[in-house]
Short mmCIF file of N, CA and C and ligand atoms in Angstrom, two decimals:
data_model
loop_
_atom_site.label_atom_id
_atom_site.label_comp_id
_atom_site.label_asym_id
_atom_site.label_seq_id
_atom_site.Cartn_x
_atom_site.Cartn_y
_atom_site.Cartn_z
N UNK A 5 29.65 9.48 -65.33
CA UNK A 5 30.84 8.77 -65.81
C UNK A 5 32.08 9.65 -65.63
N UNK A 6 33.09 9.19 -65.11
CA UNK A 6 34.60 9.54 -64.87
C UNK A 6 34.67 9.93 -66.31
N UNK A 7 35.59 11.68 -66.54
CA UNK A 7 35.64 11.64 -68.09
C UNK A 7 37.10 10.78 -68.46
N UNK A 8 37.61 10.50 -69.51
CA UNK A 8 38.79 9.55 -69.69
C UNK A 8 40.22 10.32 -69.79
N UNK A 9 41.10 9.82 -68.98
CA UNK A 9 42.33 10.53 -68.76
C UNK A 9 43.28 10.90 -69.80
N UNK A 10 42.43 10.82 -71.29
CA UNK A 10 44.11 10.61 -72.26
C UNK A 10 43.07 11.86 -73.06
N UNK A 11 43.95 12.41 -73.92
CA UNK A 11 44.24 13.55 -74.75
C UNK A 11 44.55 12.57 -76.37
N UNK A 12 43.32 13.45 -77.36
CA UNK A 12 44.04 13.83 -78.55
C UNK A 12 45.01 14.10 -79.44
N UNK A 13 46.57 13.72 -79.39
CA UNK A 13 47.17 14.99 -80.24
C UNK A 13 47.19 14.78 -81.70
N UNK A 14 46.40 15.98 -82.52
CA UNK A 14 46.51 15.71 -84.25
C UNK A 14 47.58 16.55 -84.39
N UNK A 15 48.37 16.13 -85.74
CA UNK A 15 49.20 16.88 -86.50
C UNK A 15 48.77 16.78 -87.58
N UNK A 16 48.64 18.13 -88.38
CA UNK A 16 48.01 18.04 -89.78
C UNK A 16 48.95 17.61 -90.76
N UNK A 17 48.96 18.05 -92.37
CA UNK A 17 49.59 18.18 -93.22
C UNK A 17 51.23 18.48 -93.32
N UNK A 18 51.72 17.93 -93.64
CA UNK A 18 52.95 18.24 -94.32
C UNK A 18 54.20 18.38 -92.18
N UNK A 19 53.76 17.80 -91.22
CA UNK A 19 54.05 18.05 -90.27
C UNK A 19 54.88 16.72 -90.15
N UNK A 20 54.70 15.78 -90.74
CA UNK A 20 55.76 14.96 -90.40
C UNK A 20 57.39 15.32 -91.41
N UNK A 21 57.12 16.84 -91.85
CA UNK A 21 58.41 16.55 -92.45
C UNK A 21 59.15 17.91 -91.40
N UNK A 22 58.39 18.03 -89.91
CA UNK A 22 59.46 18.82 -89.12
C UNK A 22 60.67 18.32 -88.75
N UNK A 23 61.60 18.79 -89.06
CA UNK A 23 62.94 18.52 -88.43
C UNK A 23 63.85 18.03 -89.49
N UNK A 24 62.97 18.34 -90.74
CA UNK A 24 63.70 17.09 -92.21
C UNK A 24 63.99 18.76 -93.05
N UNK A 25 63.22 19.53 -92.98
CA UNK A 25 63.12 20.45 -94.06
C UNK A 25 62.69 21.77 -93.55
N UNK A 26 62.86 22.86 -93.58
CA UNK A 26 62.90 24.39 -93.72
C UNK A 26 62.90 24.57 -91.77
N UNK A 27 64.19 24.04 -91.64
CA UNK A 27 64.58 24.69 -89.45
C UNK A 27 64.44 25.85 -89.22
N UNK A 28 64.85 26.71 -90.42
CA UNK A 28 64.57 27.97 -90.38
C UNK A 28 63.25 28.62 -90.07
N UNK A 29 62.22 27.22 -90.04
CA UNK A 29 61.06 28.51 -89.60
C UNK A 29 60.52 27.66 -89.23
N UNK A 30 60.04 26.34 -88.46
CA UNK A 30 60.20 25.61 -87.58
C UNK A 30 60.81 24.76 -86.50
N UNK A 31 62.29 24.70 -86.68
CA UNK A 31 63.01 24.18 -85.92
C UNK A 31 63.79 22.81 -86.18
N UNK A 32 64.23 22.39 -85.50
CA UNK A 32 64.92 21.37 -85.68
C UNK A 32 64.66 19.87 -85.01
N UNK A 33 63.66 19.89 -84.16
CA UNK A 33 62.78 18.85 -83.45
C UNK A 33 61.97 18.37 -84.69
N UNK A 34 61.66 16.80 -85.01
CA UNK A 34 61.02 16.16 -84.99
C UNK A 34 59.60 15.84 -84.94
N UNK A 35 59.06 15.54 -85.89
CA UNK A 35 57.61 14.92 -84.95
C UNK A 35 57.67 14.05 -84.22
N UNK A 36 58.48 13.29 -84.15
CA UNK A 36 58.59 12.03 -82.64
C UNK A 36 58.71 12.89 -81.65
N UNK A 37 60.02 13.84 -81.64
CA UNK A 37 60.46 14.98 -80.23
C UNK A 37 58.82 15.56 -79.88
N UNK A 38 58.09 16.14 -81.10
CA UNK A 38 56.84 16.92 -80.39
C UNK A 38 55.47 15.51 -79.67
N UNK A 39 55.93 14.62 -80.41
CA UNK A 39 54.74 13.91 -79.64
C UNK A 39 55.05 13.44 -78.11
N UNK A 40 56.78 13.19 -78.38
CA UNK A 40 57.20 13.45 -76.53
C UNK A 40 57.20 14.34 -75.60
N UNK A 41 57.50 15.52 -76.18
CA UNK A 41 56.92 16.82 -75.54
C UNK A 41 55.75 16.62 -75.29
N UNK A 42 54.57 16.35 -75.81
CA UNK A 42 53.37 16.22 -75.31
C UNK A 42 52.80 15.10 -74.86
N UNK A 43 53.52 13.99 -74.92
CA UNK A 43 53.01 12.70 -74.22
C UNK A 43 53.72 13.03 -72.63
N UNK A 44 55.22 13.43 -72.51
CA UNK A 44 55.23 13.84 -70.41
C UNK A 44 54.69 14.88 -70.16
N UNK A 45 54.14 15.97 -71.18
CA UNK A 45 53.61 17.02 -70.68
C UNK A 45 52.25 16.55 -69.95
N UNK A 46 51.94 15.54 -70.69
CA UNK A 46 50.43 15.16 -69.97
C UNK A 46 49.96 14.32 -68.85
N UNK A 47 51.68 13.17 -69.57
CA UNK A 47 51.93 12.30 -68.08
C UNK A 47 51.94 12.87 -67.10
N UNK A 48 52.48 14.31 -66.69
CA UNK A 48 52.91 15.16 -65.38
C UNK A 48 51.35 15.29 -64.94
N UNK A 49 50.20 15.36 -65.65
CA UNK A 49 48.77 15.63 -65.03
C UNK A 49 48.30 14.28 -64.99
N UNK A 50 48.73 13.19 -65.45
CA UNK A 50 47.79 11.37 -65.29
C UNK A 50 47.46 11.45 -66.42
N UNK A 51 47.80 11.79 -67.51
CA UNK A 51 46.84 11.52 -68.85
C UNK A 51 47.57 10.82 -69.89
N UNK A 52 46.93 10.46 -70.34
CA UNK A 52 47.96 9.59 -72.24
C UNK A 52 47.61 9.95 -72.96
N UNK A 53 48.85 10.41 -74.26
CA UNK A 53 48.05 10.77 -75.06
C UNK A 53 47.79 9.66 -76.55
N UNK A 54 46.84 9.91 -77.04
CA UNK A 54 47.23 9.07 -78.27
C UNK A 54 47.62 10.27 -79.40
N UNK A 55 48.32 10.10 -80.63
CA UNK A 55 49.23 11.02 -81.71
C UNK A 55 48.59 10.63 -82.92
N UNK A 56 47.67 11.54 -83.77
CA UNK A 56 47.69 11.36 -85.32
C UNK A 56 48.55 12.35 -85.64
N UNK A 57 48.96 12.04 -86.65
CA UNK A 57 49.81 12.66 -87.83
C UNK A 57 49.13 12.59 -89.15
N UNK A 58 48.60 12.77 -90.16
CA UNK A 58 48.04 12.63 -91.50
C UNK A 58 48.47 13.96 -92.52
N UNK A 59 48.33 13.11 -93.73
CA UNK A 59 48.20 13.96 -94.99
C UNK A 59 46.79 14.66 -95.41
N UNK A 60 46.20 13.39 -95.09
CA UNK A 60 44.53 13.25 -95.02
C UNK A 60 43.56 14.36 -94.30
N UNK A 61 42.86 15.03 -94.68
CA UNK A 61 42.41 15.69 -94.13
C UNK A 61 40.58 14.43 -93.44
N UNK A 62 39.95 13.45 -94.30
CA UNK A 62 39.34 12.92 -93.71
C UNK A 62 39.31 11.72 -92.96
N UNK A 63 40.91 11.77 -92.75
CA UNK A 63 41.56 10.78 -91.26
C UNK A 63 41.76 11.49 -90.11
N UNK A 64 42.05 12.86 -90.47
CA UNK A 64 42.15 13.50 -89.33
C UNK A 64 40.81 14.16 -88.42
N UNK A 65 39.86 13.67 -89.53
CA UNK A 65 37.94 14.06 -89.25
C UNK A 65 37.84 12.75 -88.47
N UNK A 66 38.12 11.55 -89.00
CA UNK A 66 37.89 10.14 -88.12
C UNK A 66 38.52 10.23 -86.83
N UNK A 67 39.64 10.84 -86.93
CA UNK A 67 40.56 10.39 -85.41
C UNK A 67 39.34 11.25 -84.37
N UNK A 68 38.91 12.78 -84.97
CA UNK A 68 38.24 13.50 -84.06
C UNK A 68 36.88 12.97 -83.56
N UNK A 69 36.52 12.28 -84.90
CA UNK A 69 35.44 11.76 -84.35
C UNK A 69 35.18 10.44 -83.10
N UNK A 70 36.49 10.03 -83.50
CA UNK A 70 36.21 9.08 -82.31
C UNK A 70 37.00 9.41 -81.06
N UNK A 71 37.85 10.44 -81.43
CA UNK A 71 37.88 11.04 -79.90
C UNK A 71 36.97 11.43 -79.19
N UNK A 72 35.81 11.45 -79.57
CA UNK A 72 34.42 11.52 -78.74
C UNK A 72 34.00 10.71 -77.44
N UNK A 73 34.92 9.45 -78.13
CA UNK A 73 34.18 8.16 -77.56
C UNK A 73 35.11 7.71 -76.41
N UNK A 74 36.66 8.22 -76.58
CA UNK A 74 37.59 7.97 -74.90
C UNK A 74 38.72 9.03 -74.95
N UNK A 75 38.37 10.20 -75.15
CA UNK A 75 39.31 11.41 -74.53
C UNK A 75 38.58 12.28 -74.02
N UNK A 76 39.36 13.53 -73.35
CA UNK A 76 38.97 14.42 -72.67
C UNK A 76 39.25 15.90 -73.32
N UNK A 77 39.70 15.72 -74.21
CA UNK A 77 40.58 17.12 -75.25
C UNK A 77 40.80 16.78 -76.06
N UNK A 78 41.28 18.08 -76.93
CA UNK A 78 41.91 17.21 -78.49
C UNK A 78 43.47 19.00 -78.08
N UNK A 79 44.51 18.73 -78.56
CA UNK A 79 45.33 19.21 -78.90
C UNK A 79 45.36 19.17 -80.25
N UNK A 80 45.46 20.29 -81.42
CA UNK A 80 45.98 20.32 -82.54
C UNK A 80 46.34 21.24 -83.22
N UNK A 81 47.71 20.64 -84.35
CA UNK A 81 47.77 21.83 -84.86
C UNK A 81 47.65 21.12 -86.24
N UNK A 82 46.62 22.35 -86.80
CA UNK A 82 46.31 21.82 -87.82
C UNK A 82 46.88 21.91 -89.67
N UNK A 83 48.13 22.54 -89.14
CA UNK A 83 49.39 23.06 -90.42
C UNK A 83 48.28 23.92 -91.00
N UNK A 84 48.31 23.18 -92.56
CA UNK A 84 47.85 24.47 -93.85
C UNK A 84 46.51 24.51 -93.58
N UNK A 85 45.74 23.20 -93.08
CA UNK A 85 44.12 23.53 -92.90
C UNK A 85 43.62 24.35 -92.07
N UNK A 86 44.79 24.46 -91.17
CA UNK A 86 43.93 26.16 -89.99
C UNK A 86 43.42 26.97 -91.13
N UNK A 87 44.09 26.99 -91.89
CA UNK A 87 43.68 28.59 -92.95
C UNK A 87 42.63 28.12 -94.21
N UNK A 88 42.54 26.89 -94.05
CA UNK A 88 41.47 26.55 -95.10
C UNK A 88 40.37 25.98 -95.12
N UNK A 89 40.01 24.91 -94.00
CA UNK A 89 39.04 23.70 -93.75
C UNK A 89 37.97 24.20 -93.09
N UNK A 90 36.76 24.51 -93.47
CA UNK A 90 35.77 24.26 -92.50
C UNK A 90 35.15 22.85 -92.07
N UNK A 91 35.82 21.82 -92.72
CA UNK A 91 34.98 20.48 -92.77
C UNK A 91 35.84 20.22 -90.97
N UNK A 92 37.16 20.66 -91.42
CA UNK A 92 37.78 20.42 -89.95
C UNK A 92 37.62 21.08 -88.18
N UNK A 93 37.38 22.24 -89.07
CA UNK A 93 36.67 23.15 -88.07
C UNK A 93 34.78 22.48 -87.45
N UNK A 94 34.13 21.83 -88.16
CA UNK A 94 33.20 21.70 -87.65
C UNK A 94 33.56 19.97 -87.23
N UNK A 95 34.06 19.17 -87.65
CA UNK A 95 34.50 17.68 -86.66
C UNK A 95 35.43 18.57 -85.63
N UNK A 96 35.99 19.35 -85.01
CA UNK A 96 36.60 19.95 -83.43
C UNK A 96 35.03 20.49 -82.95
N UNK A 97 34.20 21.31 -84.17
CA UNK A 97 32.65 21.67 -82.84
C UNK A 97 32.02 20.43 -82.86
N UNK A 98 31.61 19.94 -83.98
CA UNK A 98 30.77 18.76 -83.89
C UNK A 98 31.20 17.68 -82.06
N UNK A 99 32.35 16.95 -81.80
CA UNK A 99 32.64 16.50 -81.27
C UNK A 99 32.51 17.18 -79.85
N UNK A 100 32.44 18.25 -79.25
CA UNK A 100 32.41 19.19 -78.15
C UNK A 100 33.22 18.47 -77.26
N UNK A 101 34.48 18.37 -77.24
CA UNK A 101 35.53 18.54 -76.69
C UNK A 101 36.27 19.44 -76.51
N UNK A 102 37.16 20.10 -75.19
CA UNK A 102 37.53 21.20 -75.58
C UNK A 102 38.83 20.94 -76.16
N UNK A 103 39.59 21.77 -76.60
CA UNK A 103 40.38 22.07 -77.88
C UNK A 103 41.40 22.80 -77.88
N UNK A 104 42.88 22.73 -77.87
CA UNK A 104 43.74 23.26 -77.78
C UNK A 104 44.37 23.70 -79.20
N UNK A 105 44.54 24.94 -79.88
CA UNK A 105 44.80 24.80 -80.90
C UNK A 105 46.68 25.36 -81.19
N UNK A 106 47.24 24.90 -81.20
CA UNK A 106 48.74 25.21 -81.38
C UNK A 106 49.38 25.35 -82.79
N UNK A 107 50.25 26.34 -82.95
CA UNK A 107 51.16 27.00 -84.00
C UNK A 107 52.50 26.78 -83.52
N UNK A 108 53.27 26.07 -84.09
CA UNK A 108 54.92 26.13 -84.31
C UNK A 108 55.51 27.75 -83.93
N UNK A 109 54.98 28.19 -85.57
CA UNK A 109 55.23 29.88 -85.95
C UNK A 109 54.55 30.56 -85.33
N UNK A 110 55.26 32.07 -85.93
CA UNK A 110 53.99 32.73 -85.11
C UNK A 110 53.13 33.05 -86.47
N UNK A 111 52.19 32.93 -87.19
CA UNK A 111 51.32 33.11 -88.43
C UNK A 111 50.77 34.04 -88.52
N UNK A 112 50.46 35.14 -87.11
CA UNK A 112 50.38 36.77 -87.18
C UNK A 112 51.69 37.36 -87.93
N UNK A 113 52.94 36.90 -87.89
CA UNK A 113 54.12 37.34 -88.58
C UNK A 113 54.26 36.76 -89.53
N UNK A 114 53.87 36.28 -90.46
CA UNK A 114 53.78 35.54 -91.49
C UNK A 114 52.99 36.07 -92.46
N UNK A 115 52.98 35.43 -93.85
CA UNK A 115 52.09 35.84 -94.79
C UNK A 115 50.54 36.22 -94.61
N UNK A 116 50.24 36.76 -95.34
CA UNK A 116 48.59 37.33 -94.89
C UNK A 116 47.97 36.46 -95.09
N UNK A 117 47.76 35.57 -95.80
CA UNK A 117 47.63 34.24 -95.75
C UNK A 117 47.12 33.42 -94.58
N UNK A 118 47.93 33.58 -93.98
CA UNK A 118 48.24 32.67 -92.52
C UNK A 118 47.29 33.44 -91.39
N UNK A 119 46.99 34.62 -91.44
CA UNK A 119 46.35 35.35 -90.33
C UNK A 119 45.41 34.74 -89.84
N UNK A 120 44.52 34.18 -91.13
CA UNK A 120 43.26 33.83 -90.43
C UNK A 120 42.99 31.97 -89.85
N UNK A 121 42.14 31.87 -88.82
CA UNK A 121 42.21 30.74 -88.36
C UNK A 121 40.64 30.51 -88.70
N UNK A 122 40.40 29.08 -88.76
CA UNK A 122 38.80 28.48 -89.09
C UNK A 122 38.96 27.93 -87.66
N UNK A 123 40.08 27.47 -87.08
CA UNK A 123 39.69 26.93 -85.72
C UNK A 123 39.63 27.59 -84.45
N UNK A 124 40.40 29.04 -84.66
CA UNK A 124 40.74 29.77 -82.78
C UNK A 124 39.36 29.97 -82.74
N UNK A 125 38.01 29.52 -83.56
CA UNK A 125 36.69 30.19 -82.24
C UNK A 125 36.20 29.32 -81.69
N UNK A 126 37.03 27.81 -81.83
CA UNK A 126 36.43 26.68 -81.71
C UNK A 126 36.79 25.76 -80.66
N UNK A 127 38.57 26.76 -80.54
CA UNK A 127 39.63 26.15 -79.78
C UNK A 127 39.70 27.32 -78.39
N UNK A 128 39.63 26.64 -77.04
CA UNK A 128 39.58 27.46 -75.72
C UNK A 128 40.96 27.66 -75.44
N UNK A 129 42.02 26.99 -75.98
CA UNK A 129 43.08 27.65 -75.79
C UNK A 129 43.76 27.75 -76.83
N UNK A 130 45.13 28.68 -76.98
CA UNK A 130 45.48 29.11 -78.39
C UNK A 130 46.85 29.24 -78.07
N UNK A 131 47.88 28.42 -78.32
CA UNK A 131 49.58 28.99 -78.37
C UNK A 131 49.83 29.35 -79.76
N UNK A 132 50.76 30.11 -79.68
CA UNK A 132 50.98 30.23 -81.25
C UNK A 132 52.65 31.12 -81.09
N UNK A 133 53.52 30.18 -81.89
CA UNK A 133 54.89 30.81 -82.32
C UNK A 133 55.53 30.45 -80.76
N UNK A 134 55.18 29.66 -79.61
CA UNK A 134 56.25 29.02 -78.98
C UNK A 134 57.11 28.00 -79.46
N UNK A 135 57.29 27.53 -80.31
CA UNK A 135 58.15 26.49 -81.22
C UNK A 135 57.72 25.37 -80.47
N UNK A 136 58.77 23.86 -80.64
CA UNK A 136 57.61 23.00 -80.18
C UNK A 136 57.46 22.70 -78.58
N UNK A 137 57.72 23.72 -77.83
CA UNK A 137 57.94 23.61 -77.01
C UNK A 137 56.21 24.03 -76.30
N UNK A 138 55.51 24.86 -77.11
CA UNK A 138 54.10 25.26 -77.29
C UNK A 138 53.58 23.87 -77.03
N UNK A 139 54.20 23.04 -77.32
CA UNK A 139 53.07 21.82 -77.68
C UNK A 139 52.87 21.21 -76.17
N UNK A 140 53.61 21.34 -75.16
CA UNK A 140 53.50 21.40 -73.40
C UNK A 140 52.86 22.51 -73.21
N UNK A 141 52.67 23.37 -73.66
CA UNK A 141 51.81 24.70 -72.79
C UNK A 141 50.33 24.49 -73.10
N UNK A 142 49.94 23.83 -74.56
CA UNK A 142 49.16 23.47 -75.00
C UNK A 142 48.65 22.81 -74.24
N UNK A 143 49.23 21.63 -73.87
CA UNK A 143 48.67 20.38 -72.77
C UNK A 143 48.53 20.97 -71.50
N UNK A 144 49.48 21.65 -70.84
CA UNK A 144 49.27 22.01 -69.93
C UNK A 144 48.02 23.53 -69.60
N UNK A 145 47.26 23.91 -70.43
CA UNK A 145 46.72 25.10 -70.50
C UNK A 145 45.11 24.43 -70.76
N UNK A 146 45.03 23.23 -71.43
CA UNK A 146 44.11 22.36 -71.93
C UNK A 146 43.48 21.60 -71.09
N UNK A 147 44.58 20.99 -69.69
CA UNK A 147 44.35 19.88 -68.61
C UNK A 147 43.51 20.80 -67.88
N UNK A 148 43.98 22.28 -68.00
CA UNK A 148 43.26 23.28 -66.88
C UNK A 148 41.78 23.34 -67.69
N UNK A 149 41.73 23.66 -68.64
CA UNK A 149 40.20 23.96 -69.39
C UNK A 149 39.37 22.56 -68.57
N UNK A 150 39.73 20.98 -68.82
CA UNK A 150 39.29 20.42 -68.97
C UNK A 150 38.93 20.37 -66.74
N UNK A 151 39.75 20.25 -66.41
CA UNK A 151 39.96 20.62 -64.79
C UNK A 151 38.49 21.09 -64.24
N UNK A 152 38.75 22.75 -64.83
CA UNK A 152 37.48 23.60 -64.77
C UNK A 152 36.17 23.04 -65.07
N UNK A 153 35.95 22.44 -66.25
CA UNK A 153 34.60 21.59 -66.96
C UNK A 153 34.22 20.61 -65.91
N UNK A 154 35.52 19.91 -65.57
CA UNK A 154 34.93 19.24 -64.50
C UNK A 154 34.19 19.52 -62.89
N UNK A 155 34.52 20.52 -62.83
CA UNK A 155 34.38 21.13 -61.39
C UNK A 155 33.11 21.42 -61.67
N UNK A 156 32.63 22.09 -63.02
CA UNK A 156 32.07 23.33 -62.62
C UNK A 156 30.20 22.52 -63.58
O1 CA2 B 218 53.41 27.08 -87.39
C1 CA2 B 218 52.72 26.06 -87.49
O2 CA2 B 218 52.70 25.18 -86.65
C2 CA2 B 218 51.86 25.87 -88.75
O3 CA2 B 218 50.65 25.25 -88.36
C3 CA2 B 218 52.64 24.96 -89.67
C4 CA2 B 218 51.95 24.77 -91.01
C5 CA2 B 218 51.59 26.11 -91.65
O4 CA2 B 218 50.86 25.90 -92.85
C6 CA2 B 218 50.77 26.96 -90.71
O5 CA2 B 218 50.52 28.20 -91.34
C7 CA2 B 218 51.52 27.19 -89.42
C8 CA2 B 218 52.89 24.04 -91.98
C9 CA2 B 218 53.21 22.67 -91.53
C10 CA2 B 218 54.26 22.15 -92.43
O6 CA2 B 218 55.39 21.87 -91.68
C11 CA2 B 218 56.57 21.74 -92.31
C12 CA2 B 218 57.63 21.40 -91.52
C13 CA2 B 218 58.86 21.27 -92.10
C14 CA2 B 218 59.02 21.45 -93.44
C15 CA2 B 218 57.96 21.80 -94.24
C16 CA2 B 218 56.71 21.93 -93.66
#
């Protein structure tokens, strides 16, 4: 089977309030601006993407799970649950898709807190602290993972 041309993108927690509240350490883009950043980033390779956004941490387990069933990747960033969720970390292995995991910030410069990730062993590629401009390198770094899988 042809694998399916469209992409994942989740946004976790508290991410739809980019561009409303603290620019100072995310920016001034939007979550609409980042899902366009990553919907032509992908168009430029043939792909679509579909966009969750949630509060929910077990909507954002459903979206993954059924990205099983017609994508080729998942892009995400997963806000405060990078540093907390294993339920989330195992719906990205459970599903074996590969996995782009993206940061706004950079969270190595950030509170100690923030250092640790439940998802970078899960995720084959990793931006972190390109602002949302990461969220195209993501796609574009991801199309290649998925490229390779196919070839190989
Ligand atoms: O840098 C990132 O992309 C983060 O994933 C953003 C998360 C944070 O918990 C991670 O440590 C790093 C926070 C998302 C909340 O985004 C907001 C945006 C504007 C105003 C308030 C929160």
């Amino acid at each position: 089977m042809t694998a399916p041309r469209r992409l994942l993108l989740v946004n976790g927690p508290n991410l739809n309030l980019l561009g409303v509240r603290e620019p100072e350490v995310y920016g001034t883009a939007t979550l609409d601006d980042v899902v366009r950043i990553a919907t032509e980033a992908a168009a430029a390779h043939g792909f679509e993407v579909r966009a969750v956004q949630s509060n929910h941490e077990g909507v954002l387990i459903d979206a993954i799970h059924a990205a099983r069933l017609d994508c080729a990747g998942i892009v995400i960033n997963p806000g405060g649950l990078t540093h907390t969720s294993v339920v989330l970390r195992d719906a990205l292995s459970g599903v074996a898709l590969p996995v782009a995991e993206i940061h706004i910030s950079n969270v190595y410069e950030r509170e100690a807190f923030r250092h640790h990730s439940y998802v970078a062993d899960v995720a084959a590629v990793h931006v972190i602290g390109e602002g949302v401009g990461g969220y195209a390198r993501a796609v574009d770094l991801l199309v290649e993972v998925i490229a390779g899988r196919a070839e190989g």
